[in-house]
mmCIF file of C-alpha atoms and ligand atoms in Angstrom:
data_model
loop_
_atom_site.group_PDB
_atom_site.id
_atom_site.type_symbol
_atom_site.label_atom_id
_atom_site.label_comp_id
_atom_site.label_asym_id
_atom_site.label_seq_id
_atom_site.Cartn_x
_atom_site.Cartn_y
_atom_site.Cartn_z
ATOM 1 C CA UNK A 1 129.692 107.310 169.605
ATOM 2 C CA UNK A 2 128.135 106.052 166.453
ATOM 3 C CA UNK A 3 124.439 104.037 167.378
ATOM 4 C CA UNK A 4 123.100 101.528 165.958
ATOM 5 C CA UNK A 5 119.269 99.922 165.697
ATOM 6 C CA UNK A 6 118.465 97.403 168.619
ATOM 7 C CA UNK A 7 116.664 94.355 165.640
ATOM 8 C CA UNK A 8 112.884 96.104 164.183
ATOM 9 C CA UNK A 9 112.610 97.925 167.851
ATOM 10 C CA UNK A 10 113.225 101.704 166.745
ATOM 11 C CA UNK A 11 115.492 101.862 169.644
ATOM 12 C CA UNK A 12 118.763 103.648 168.393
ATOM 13 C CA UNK A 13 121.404 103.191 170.864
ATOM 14 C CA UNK A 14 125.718 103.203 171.379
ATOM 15 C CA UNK A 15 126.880 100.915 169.866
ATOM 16 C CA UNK A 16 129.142 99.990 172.979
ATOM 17 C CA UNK A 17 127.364 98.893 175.943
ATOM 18 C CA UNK A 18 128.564 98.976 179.535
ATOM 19 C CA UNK A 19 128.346 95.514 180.866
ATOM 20 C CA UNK A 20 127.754 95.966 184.799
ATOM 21 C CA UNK A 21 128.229 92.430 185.802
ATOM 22 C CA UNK A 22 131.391 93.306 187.799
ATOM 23 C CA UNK A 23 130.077 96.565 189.164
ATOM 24 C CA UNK A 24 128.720 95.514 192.835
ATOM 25 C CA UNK A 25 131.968 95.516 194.813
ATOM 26 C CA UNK A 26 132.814 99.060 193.731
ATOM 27 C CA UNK A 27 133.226 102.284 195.242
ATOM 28 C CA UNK A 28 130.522 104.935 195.027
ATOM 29 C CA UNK A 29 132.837 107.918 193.669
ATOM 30 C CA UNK A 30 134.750 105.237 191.404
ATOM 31 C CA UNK A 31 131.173 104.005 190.227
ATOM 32 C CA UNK A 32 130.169 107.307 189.630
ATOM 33 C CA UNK A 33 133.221 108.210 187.610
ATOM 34 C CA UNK A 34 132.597 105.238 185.124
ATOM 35 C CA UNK A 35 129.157 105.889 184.662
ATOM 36 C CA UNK A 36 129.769 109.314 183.994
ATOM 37 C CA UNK A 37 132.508 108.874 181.802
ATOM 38 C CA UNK A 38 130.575 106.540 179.985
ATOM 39 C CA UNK A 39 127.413 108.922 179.207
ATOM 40 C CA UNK A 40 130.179 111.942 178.649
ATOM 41 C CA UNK A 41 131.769 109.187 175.574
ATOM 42 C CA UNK A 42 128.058 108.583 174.648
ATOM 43 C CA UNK A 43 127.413 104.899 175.747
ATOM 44 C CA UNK A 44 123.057 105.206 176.715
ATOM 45 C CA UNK A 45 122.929 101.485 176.999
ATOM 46 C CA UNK A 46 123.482 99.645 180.536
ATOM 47 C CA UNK A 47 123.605 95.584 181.132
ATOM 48 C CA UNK A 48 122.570 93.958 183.605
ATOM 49 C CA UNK A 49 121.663 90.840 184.804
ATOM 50 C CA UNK A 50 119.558 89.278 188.166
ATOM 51 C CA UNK A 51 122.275 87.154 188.989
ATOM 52 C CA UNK A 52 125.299 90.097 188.257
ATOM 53 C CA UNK A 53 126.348 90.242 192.117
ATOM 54 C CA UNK A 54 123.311 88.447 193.463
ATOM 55 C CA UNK A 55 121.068 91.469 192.904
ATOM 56 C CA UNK A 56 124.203 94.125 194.105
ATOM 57 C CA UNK A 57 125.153 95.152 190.905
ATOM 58 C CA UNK A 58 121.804 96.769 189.975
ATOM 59 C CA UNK A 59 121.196 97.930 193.014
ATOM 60 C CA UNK A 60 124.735 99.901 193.733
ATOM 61 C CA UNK A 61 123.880 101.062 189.740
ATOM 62 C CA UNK A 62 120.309 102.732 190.723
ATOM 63 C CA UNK A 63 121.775 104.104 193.293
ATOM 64 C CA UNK A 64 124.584 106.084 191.468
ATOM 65 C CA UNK A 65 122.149 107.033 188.459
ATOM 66 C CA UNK A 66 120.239 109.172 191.699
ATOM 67 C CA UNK A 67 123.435 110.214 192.905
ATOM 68 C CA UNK A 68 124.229 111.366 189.214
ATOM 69 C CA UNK A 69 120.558 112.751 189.054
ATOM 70 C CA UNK A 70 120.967 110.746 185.759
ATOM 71 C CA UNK A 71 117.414 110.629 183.445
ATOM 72 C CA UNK A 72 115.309 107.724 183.868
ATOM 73 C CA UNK A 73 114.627 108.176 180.238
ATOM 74 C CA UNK A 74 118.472 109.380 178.564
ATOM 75 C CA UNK A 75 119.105 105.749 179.577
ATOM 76 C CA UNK A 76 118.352 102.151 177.627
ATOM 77 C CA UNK A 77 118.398 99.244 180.333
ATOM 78 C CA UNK A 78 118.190 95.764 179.711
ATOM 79 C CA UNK A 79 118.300 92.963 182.614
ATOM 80 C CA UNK A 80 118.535 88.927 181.897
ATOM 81 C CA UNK A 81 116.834 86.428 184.338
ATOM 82 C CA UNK A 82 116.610 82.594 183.879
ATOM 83 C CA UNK A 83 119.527 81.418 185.630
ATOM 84 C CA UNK A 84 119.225 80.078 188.912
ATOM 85 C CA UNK A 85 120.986 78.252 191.527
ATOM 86 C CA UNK A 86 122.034 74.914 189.759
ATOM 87 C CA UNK A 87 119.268 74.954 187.228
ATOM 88 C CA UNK A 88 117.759 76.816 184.681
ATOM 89 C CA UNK A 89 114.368 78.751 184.762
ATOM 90 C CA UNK A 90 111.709 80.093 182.156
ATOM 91 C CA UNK A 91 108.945 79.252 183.989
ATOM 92 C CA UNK A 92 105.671 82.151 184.327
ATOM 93 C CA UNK A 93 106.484 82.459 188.228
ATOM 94 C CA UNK A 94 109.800 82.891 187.591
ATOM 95 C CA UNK A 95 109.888 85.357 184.808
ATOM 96 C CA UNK A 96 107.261 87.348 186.282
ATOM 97 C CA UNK A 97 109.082 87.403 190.012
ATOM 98 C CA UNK A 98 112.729 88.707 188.448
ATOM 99 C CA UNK A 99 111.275 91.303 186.466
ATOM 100 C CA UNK A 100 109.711 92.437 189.005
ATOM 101 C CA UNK A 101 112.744 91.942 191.381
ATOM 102 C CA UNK A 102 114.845 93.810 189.135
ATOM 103 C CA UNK A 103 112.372 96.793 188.657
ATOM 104 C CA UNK A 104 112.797 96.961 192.040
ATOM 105 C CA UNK A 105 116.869 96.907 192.647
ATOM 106 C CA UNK A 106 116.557 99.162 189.274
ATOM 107 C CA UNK A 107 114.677 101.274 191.134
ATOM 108 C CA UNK A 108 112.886 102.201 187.726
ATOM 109 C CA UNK A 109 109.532 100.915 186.590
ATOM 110 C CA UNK A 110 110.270 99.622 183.198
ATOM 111 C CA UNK A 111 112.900 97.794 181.898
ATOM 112 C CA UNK A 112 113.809 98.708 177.969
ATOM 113 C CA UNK A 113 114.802 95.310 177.299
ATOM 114 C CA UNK A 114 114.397 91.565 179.219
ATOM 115 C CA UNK A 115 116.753 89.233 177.753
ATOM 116 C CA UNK A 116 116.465 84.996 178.884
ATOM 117 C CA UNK A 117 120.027 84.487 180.253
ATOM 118 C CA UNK A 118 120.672 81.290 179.019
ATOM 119 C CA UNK A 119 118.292 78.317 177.155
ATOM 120 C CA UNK A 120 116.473 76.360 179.557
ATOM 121 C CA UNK A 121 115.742 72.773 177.655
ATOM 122 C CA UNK A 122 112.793 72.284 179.830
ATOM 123 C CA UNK A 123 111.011 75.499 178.356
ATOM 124 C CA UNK A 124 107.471 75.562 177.615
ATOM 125 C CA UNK A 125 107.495 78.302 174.861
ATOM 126 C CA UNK A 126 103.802 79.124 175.433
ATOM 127 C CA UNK A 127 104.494 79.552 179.272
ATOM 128 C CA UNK A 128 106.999 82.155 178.317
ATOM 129 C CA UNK A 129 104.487 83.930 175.874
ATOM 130 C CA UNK A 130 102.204 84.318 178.438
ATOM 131 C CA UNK A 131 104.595 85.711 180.753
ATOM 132 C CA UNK A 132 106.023 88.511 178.501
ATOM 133 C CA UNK A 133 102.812 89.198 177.395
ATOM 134 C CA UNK A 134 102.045 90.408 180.936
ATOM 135 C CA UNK A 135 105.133 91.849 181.192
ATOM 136 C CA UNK A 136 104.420 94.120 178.180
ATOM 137 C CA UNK A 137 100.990 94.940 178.470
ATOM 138 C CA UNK A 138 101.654 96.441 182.058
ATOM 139 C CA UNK A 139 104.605 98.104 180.348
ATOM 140 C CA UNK A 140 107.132 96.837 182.567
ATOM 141 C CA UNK A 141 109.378 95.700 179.940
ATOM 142 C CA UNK A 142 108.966 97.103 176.513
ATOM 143 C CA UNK A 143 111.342 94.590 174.300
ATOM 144 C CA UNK A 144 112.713 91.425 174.740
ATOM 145 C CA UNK A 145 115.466 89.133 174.038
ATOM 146 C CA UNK A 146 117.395 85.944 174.566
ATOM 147 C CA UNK A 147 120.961 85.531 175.189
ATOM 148 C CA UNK A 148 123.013 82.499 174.144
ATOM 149 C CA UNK A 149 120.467 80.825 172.018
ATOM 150 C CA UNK A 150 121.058 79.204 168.622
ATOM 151 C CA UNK A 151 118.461 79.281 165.926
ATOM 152 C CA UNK A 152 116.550 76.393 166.125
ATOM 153 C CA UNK A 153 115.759 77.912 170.078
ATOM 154 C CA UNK A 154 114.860 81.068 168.746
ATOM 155 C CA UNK A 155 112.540 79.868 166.236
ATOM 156 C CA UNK A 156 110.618 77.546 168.891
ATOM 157 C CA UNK A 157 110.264 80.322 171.276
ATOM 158 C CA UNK A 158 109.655 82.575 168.222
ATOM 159 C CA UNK A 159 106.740 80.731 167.304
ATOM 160 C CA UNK A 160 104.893 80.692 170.044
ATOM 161 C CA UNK A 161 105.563 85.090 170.763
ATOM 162 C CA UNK A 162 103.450 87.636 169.189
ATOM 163 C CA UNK A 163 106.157 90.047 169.697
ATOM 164 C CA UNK A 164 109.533 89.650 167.944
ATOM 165 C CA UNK A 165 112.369 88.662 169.833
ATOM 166 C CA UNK A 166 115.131 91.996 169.241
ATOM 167 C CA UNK A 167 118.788 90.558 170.655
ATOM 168 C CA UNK A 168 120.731 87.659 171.125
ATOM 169 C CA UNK A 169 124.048 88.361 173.554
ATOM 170 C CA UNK A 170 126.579 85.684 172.405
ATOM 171 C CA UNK A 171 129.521 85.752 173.779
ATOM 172 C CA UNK A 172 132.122 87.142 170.965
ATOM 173 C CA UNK A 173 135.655 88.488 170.814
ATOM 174 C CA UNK A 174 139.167 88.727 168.642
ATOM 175 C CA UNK A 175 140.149 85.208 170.216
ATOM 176 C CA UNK A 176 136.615 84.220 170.647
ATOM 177 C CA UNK A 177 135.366 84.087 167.029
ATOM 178 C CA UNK A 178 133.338 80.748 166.436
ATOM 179 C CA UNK A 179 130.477 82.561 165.216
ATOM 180 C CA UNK A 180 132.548 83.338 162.442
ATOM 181 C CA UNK A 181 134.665 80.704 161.966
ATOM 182 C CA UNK A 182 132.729 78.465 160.689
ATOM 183 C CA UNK A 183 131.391 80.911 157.626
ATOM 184 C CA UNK A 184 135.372 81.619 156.479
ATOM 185 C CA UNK A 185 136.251 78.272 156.776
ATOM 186 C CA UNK A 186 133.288 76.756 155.314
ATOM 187 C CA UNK A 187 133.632 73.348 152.926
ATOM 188 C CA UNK A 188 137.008 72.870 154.404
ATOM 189 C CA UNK A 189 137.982 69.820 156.373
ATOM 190 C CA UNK A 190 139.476 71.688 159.175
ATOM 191 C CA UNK A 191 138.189 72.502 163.296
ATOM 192 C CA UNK A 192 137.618 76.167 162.150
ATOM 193 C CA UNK A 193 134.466 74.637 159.375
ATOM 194 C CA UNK A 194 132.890 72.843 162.582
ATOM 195 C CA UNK A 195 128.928 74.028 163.526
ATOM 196 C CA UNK A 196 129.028 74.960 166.848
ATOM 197 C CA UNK A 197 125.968 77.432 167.183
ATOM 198 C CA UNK A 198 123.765 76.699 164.010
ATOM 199 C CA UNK A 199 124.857 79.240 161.990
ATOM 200 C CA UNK A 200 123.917 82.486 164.741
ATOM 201 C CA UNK A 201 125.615 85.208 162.721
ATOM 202 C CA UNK A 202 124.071 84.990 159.520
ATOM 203 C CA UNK A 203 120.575 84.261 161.126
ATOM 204 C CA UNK A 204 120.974 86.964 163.204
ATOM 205 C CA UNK A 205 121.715 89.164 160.196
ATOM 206 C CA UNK A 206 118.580 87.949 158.286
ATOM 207 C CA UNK A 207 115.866 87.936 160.910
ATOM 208 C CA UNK A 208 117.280 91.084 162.542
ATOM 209 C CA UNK A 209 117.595 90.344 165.977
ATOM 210 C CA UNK A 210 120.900 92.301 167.542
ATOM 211 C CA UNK A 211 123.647 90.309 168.173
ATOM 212 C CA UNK A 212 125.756 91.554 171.462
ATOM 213 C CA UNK A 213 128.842 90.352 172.351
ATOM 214 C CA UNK A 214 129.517 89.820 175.970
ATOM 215 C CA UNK A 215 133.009 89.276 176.997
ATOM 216 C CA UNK A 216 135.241 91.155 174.558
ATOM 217 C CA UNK A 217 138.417 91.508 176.103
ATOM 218 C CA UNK A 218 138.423 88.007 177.325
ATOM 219 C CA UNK A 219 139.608 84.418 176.012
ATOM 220 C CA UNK A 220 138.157 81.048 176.696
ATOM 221 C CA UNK A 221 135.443 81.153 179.241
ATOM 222 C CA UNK A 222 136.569 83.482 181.680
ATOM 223 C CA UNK A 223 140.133 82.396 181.612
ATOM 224 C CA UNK A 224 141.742 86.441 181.233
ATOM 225 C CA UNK A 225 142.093 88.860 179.054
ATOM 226 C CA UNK A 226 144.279 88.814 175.666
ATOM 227 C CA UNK A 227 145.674 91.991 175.921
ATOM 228 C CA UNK A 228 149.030 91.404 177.177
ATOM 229 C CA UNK A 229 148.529 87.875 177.952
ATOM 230 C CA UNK A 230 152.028 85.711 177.074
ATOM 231 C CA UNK A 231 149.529 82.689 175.293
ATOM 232 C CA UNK A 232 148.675 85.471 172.710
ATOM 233 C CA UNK A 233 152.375 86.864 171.430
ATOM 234 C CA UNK A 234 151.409 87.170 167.979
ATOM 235 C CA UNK A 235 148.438 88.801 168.109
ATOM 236 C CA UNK A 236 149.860 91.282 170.838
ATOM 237 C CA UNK A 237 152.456 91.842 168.307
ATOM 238 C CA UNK A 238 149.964 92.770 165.652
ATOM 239 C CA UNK A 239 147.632 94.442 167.329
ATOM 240 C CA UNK A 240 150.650 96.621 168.531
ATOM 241 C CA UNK A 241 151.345 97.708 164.964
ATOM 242 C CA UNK A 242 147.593 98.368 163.781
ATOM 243 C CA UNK A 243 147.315 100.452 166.875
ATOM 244 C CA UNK A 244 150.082 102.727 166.498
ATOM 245 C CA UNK A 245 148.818 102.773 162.773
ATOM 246 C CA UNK A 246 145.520 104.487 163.768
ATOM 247 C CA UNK A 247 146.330 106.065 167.152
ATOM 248 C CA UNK A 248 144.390 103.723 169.385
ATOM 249 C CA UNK A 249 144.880 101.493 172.423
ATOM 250 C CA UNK A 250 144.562 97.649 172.286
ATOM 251 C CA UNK A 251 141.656 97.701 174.732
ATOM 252 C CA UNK A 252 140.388 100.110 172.002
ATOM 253 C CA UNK A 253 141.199 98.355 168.804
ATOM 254 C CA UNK A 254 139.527 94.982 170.343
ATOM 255 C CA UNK A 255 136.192 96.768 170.588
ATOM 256 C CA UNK A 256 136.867 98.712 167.289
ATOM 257 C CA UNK A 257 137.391 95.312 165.563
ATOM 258 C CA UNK A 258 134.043 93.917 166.996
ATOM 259 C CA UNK A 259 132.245 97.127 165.900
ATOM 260 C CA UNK A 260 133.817 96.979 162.313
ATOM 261 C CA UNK A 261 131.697 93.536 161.391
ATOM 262 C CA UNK A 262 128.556 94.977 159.179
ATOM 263 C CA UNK A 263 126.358 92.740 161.197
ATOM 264 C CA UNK A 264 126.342 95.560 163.580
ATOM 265 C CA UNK A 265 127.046 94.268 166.604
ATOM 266 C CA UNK A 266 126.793 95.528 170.157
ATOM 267 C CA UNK A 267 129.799 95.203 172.563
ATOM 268 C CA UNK A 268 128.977 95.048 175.424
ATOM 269 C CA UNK A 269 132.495 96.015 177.727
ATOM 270 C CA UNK A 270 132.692 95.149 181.166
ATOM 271 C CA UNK A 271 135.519 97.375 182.515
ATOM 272 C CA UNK A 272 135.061 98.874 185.810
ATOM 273 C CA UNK A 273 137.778 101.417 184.559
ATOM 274 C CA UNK A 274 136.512 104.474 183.260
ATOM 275 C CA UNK A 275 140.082 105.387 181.329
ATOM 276 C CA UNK A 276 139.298 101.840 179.563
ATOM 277 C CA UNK A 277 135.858 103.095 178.634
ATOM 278 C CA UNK A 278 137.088 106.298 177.175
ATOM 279 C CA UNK A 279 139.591 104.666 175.080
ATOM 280 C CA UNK A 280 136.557 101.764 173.807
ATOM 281 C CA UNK A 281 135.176 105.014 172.680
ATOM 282 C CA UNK A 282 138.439 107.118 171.123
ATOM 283 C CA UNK A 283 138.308 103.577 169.635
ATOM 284 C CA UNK A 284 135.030 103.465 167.411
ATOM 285 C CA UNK A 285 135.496 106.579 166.041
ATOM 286 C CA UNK A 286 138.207 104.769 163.175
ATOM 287 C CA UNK A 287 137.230 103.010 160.814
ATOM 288 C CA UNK A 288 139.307 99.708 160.732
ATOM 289 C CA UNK A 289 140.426 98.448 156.979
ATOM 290 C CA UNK A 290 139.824 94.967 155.892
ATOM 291 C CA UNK A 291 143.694 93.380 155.520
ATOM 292 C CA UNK A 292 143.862 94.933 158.884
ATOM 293 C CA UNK A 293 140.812 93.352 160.483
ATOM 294 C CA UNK A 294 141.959 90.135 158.728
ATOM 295 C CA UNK A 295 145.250 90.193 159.933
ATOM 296 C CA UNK A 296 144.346 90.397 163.433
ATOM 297 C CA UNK A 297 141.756 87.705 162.815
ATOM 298 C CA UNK A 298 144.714 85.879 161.587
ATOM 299 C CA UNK A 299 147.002 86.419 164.387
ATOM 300 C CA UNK A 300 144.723 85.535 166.660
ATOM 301 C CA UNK A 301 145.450 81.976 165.512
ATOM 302 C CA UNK A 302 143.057 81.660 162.521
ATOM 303 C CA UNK A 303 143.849 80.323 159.013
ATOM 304 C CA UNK A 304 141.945 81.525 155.956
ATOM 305 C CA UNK A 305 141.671 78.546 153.457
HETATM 306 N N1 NAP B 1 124.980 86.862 178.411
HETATM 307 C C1 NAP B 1 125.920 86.233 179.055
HETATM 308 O O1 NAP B 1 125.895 85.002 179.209
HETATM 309 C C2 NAP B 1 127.062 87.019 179.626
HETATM 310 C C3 NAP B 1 128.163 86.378 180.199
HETATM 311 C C4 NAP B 1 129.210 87.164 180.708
HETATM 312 C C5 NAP B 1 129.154 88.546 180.634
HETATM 313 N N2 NAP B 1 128.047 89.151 180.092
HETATM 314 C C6 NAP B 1 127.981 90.633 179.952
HETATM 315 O O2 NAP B 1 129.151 91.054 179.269
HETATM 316 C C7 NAP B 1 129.810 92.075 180.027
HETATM 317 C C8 NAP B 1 131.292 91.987 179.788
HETATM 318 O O3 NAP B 1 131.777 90.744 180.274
HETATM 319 P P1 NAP B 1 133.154 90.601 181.041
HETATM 320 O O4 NAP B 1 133.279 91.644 182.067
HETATM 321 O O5 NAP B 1 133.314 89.183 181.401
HETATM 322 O O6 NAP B 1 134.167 90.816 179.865
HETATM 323 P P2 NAP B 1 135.247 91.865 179.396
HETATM 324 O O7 NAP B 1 134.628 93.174 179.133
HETATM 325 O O8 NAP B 1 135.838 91.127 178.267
HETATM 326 O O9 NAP B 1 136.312 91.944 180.564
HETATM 327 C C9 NAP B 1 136.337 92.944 181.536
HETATM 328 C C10 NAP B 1 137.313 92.525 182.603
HETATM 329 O O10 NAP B 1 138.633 92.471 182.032
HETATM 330 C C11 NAP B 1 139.504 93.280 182.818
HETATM 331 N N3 NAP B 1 140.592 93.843 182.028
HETATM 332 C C12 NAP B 1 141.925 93.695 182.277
HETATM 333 N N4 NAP B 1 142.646 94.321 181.359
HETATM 334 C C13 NAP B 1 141.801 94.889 180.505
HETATM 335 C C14 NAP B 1 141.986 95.673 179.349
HETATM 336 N N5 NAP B 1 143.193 96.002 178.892
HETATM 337 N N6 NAP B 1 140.901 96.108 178.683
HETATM 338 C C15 NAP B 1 139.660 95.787 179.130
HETATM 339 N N7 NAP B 1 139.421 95.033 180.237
HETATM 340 C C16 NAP B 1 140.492 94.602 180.921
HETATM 341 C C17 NAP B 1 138.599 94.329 183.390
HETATM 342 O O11 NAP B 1 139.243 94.887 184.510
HETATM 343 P P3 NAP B 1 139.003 96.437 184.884
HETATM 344 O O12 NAP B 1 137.623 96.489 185.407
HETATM 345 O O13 NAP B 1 140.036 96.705 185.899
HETATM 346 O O14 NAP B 1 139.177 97.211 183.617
HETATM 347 C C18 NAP B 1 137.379 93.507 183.745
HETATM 348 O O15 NAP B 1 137.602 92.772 184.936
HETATM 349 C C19 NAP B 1 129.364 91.817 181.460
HETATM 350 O O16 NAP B 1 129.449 92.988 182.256
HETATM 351 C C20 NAP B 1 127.937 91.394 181.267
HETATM 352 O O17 NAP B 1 127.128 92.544 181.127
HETATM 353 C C21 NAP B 1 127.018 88.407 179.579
#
C-alpha cells in the first residue's frame, strides 16, 4: 500500500482509509476479520465519526483493536464532531465534550486527527481556536481538520488558528466528480463549468491540506453504489474492459481511479467486507493510464469540451 503525506503534518499514512461509519451493527469475528485484513493490505488509517452509529461504531472498533491486541501507536485515527441532532455545532462546549467523548468510546487518549464534520454558519472562528488549542496543548488531538468546507470557510477559520488546518473529506467518486468538473469544463457554457464548491481541488492542492474522499463506491447522496447499478450501463461496460486490462476488480479500479489523481487523495472506503478491502488494495498497486482514467471519466456521463 503506497502512503501518502496527511497536508505539512509529517504523518505518512495508506493512502486508502477504512471508513467505519457502517461498522456498529457488525459481528465481532466479522469485525475482526476486516480490520485485520485491512492492516495485513497495509491500510494504518481508521475514520470515524461521533455520530457513526450514535457512538457504536467507535466503541465496537476499540473493542476489536484489544481483541486484536492491535498497537495504540501502528494506528492513525481521526474522529469528526459538529453534527448534532437537527443543527450544527462548533461551539467550545461542544468541541471540547466530543473529543473527549470519543477518547473515551476510542478507548485511546489521543486522537491523531479531529476533523469539523460539516460547516456550521453560526461559527465563531475564535471560539473554535480556543477550543483546539486546548485540545492540543493537553495532547488529546494532535492535528486537525474540516470536512466538507469550501475555501472561503477554510480561510475564515484559518485565520483565526495558529495551527494549520491538514484535511478536508469531500465527498468524491467516479460518478461523483464536481470537484473536478468544473476545472475540465472550464470557460464552457455547459452544467459541468458550474462552481459548486469554490474551486476545493486546486486550493486544496496549493495550501496543502489533504483532500479525502468519503463515499467512493457510491452515487448521488447515498442513493447506491455504481458498480453494477442498471442507471450506470456504460460505465459498467467500461470499467469492465479496463479491469480485465489490468487484472483488477471494479470495486478495485474505482478506488484505483481516485488514487491515480496527483492531488493525492485519500479514499476513504467504507466496506464492511474484508474481500472488498483486499481487492481496494490488489487495486492501488497499478498504475492507471490517462486515456484510461479519461475514458471512465467519460463514461461516467462526462463530456470533455
Ligand atoms: N465527511 C462526511 O461527511 C462523510 C459522509 C459519509 C461518509 N463518510 C466516510 O466515508 C466512509 C465511506 O462512506 P460510505 O460507506 O458511504 O461509502 P462507500 O465506501 O462508497 O460505500 C460502502 C457501502 O457500499 C456497499 N457496497 C456494495 N457493493 C459494493 C462494492 N462492489 N464495492 C464496495 N462497496 C460496496 C458496501 O457494502 P459492504 O459493506 O457489504 O461491502 C457499503 O455498504 C464512511 O465510512 C465514513 O468514514 C464521511
Amino acid at each position: 500500500m503506497k502512503k501518502l503525506r496527511i497536508g505539512t503534518s509529517g504523518l505518512e499514512v495508506s493512502e486508502v482509509s477504512l471508513g467505519c461509519m457502517r461498522i456498529g451493527g457488525m459481528e465481532p469475528a466479522a469485525l475482526d476479520k476486516l480490520i485485520t485484513t485491512s492492516l495485513d493490505a497495509g491500510i494504518d488509517f481508521y475514520d470515524h465519526a461521533d455520530i457513526y452509529g450514535g457512538g457504536k461504531c467507535e466503541e465496537v472498533f476499540a473493542k476489536s483493536i484489544a481483541r486484536l491486541n492491535v498497537d495504540r501507536h501502528k494506528l492513525i485515527l481521526q474522529s469528526k464532531c459538529g453534527i448534532r441532532s437537527g443543527f450544527f455545532d462548533f461551539s467550545k462546549e461542544h468541541i471540547l465534550d466530543s473529543a473527549d467523548r470519543i477518547l473515551k468510546r476510542l478507548d485511546t487518549d489521543y486522537l491523531d486527527i479531529l476533523l469539523l464534520h460539516r460547516p456550521d454558519t453560526l461559527i465563531e472562528p475564535d471560539e473554535v481556536a480556543e477550543a483546539f488549542n486546548t485540545l492540543h496543548e493537553s495532547g488529546k488531538v494532535r492535528n486537525f481538520g474540516v470536512s466538507n468546507f469550501n475555501p472561503g470557510q477554510i480561510e475564515l477559520l484559518q485565520a483565526s488558528l495558529p495551527m494549520k488546518l491538514q484535511v478536508n473529506q469531500l465527498q468524491f467518486s467516479i460518478t461523483n466528480t464536481g470537484m473536478i468538473d468544473r476545472g475540465i469544463a472550464s470557460n464552457m457554457k455547459h452544467a459541468n463549468s458550474i462552481d459548486h464548491d469554490g474551486g476545493i481541488l486546486d486550493y486544496c492542492r496549493l495550501k496543502k491540506i489533504t483532500i479525502q474522499a468519503w463515499s467512493p463506491f457510491q452515487f448521488g447522496f447515498f442513493e447506491g453504489v455504481f458498480i453494477d447499478h442498471p442507471k450506470f450501463p456504460e460505465l459498467n461496460k467500461v470499467l469492465d474492459e479496463i479491469c480485465e486490462k489490468y487484472g483488477v476488480t471494479k470495486t478495485g479500479m474505482a478506488i484505483a481511479w481516485i488514487q491515480r489523481h496527483p492531488a493525492r487523495i485519500q479514499s476513504v472506503v467504507g466496506t464492511t467486507n474484508f474481500d472488498r478491502v483486499q481487492q481496494v488494495a490488489d487495486a492501488c498497486k497499478i498504475e492507471l493510464s490517462r486515456p484510461d482514467w479519461y475514458a471512465i471519466y467519460r463514461a461516467a456521463g462526462n463530456i470533455l469540451p
